[in-house]
PDB file of C-alpha atoms in Angstrom:
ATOM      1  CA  UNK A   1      17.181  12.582 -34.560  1.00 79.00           C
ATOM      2  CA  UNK A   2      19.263  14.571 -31.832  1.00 91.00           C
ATOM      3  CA  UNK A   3      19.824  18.121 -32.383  1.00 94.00           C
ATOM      4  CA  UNK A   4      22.855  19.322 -31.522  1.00 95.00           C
ATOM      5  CA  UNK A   5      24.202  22.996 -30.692  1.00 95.00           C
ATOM      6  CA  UNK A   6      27.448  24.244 -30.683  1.00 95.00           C
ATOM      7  CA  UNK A   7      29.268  27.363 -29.170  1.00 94.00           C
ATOM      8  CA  UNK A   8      32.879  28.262 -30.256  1.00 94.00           C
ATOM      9  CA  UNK A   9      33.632  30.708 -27.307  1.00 94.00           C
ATOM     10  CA  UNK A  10      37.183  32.824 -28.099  1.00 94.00           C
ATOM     11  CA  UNK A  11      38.680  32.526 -24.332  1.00 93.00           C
ATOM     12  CA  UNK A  12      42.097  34.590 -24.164  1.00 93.00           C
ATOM     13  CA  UNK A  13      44.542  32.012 -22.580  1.00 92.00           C
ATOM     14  CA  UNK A  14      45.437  34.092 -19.852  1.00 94.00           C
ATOM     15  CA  UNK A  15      41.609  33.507 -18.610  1.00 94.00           C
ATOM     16  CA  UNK A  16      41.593  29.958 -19.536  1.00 95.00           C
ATOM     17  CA  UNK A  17      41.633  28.226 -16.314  1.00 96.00           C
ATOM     18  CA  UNK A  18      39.144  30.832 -14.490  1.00 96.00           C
ATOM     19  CA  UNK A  19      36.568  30.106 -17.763  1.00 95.00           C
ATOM     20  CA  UNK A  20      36.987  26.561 -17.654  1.00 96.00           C
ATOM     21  CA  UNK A  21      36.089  26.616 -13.291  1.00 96.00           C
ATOM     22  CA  UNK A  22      33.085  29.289 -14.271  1.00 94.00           C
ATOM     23  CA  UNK A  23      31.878  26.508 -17.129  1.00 94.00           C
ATOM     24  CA  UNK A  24      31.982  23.672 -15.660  1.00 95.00           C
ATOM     25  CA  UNK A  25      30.139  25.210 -12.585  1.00 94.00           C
ATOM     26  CA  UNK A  26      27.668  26.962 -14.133  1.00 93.00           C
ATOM     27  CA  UNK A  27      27.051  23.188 -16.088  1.00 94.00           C
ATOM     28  CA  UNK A  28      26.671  21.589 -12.793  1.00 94.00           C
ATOM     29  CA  UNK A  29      24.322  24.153 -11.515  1.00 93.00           C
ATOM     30  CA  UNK A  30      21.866  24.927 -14.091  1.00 93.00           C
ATOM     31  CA  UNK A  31      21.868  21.745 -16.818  1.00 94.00           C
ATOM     32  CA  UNK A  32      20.731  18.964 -14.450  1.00 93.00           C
ATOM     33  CA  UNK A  33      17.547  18.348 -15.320  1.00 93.00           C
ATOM     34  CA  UNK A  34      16.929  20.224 -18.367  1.00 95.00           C
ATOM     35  CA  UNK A  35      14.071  18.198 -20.185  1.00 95.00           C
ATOM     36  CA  UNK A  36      15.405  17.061 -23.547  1.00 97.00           C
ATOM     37  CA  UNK A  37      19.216  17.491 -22.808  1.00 97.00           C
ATOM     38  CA  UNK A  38      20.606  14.400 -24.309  1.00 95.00           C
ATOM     39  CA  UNK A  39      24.227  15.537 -22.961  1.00 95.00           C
ATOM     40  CA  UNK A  40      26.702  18.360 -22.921  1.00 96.00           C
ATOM     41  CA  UNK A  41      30.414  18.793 -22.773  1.00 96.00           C
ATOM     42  CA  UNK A  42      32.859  21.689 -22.569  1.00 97.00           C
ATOM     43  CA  UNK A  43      35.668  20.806 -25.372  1.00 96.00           C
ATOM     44  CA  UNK A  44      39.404  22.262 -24.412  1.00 96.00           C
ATOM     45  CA  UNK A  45      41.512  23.625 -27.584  1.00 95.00           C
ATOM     46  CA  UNK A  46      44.476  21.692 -28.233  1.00 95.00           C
ATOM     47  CA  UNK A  47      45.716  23.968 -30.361  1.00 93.00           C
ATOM     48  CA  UNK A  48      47.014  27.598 -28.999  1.00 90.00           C
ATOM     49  CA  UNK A  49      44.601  30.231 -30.513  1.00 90.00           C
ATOM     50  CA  UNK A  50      41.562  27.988 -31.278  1.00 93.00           C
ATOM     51  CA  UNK A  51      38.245  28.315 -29.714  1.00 94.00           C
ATOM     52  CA  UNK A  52      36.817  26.369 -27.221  1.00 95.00           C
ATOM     53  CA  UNK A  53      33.779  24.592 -27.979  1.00 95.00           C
ATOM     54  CA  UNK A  54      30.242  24.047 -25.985  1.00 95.00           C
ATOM     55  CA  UNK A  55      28.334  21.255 -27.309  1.00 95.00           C
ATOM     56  CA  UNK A  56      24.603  20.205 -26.073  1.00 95.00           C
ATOM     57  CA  UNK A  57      22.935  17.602 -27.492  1.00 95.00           C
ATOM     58  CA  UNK A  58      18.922  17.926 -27.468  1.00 96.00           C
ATOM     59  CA  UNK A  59      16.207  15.278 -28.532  1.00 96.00           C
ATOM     60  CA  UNK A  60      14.414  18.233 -30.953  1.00 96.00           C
ATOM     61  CA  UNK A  61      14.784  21.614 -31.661  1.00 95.00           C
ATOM     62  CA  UNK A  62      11.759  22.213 -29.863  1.00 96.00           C
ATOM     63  CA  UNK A  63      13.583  21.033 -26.613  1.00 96.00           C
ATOM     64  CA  UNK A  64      16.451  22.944 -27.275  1.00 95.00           C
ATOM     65  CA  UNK A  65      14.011  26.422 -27.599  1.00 95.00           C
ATOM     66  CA  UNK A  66      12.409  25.554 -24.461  1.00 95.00           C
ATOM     67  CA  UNK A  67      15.822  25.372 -22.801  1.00 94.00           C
ATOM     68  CA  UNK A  68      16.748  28.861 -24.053  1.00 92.00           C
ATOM     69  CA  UNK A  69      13.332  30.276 -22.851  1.00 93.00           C
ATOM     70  CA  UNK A  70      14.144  28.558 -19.132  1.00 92.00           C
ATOM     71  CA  UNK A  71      15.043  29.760 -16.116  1.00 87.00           C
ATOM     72  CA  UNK A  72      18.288  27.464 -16.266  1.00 87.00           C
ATOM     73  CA  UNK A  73      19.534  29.302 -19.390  1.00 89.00           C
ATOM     74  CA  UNK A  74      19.046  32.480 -17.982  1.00 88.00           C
ATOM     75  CA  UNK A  75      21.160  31.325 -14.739  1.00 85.00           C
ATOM     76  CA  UNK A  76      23.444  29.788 -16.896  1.00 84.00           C
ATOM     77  CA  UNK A  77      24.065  33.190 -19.291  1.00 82.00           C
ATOM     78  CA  UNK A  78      24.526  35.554 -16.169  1.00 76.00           C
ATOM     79  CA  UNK A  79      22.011  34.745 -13.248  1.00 52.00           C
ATOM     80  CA  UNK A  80      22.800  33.416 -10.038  1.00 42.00           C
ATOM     81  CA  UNK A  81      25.669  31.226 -11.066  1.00 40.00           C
ATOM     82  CA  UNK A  82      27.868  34.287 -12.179  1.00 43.00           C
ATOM     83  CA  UNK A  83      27.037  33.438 -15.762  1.00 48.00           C
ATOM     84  CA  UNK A  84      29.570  31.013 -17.562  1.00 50.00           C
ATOM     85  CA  UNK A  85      30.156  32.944 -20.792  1.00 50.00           C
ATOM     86  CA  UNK A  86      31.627  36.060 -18.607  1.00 49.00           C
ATOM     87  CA  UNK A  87      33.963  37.986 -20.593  1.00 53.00           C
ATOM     88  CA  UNK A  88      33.874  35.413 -23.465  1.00 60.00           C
ATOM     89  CA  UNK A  89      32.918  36.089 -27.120  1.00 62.00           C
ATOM     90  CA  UNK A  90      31.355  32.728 -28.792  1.00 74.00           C
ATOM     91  CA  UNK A  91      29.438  31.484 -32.137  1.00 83.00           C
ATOM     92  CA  UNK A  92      26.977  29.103 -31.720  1.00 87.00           C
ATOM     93  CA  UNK A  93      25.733  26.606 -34.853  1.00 89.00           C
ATOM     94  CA  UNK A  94      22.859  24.322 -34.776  1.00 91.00           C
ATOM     95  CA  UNK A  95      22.759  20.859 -36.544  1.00 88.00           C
ATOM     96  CA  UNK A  96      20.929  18.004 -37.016  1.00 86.00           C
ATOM     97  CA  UNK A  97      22.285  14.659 -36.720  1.00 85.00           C
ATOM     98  CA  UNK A  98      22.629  12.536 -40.045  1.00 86.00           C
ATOM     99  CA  UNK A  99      24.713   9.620 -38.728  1.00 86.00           C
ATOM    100  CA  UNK A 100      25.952   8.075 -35.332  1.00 84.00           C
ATOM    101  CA  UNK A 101      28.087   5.281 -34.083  1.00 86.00           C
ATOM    102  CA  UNK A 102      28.306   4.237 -30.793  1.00 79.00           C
ATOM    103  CA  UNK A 103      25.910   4.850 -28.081  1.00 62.00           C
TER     104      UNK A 103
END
């Protein structure tokens, strides 16, 4: 079963393009590696207003606790990479994967 975290981060638009550059950089810097990271993607709103949305996809909760106890979260929330979530408010939900297609 994968468990899967996600993080609907308000971004006002006028800060959209300097959120999406600190995201995707902080991803590059401080996920690679992460034990139990299936995957993780930074989703764009295509509708004006709406959220955008973080999604990391672990192989247990357990892996996904060790993550937030790691050095890489703590680079990734405001450490050395300038912190991705800078200025941003977000939610984040937890699930657990019922059904998949595809690989």
């Amino acid at each position: 079963m994968v468990y899967t975290v996600m993080n609907r981060i308000d971004v006002p638009a006028e800060g959209a393009a300097a959120f999406e550059e600190r995201f995707t950089r902080s991803m590059d810097q401080t996920l690679h590696g992460v034990v139990g990271l299936v995957g993780a993607r930074l989703l764009r709103p295509r509708t004006a207003g709406t959220p955008y949305v973080a999604v990391m996809e672990f192989t247990s909760e357990d892996a996904f606790v060790a993550w937030r106890e790691s050095e890489s979260f703590r680079a990734a929330h405001g450490g050395a990479s300038g912190g991705a979530g800078q200025g941003a408010s977000g939610v984040v939900e937890a699930f657990d994967t019922v059904a998949a297609v595809g690989a």
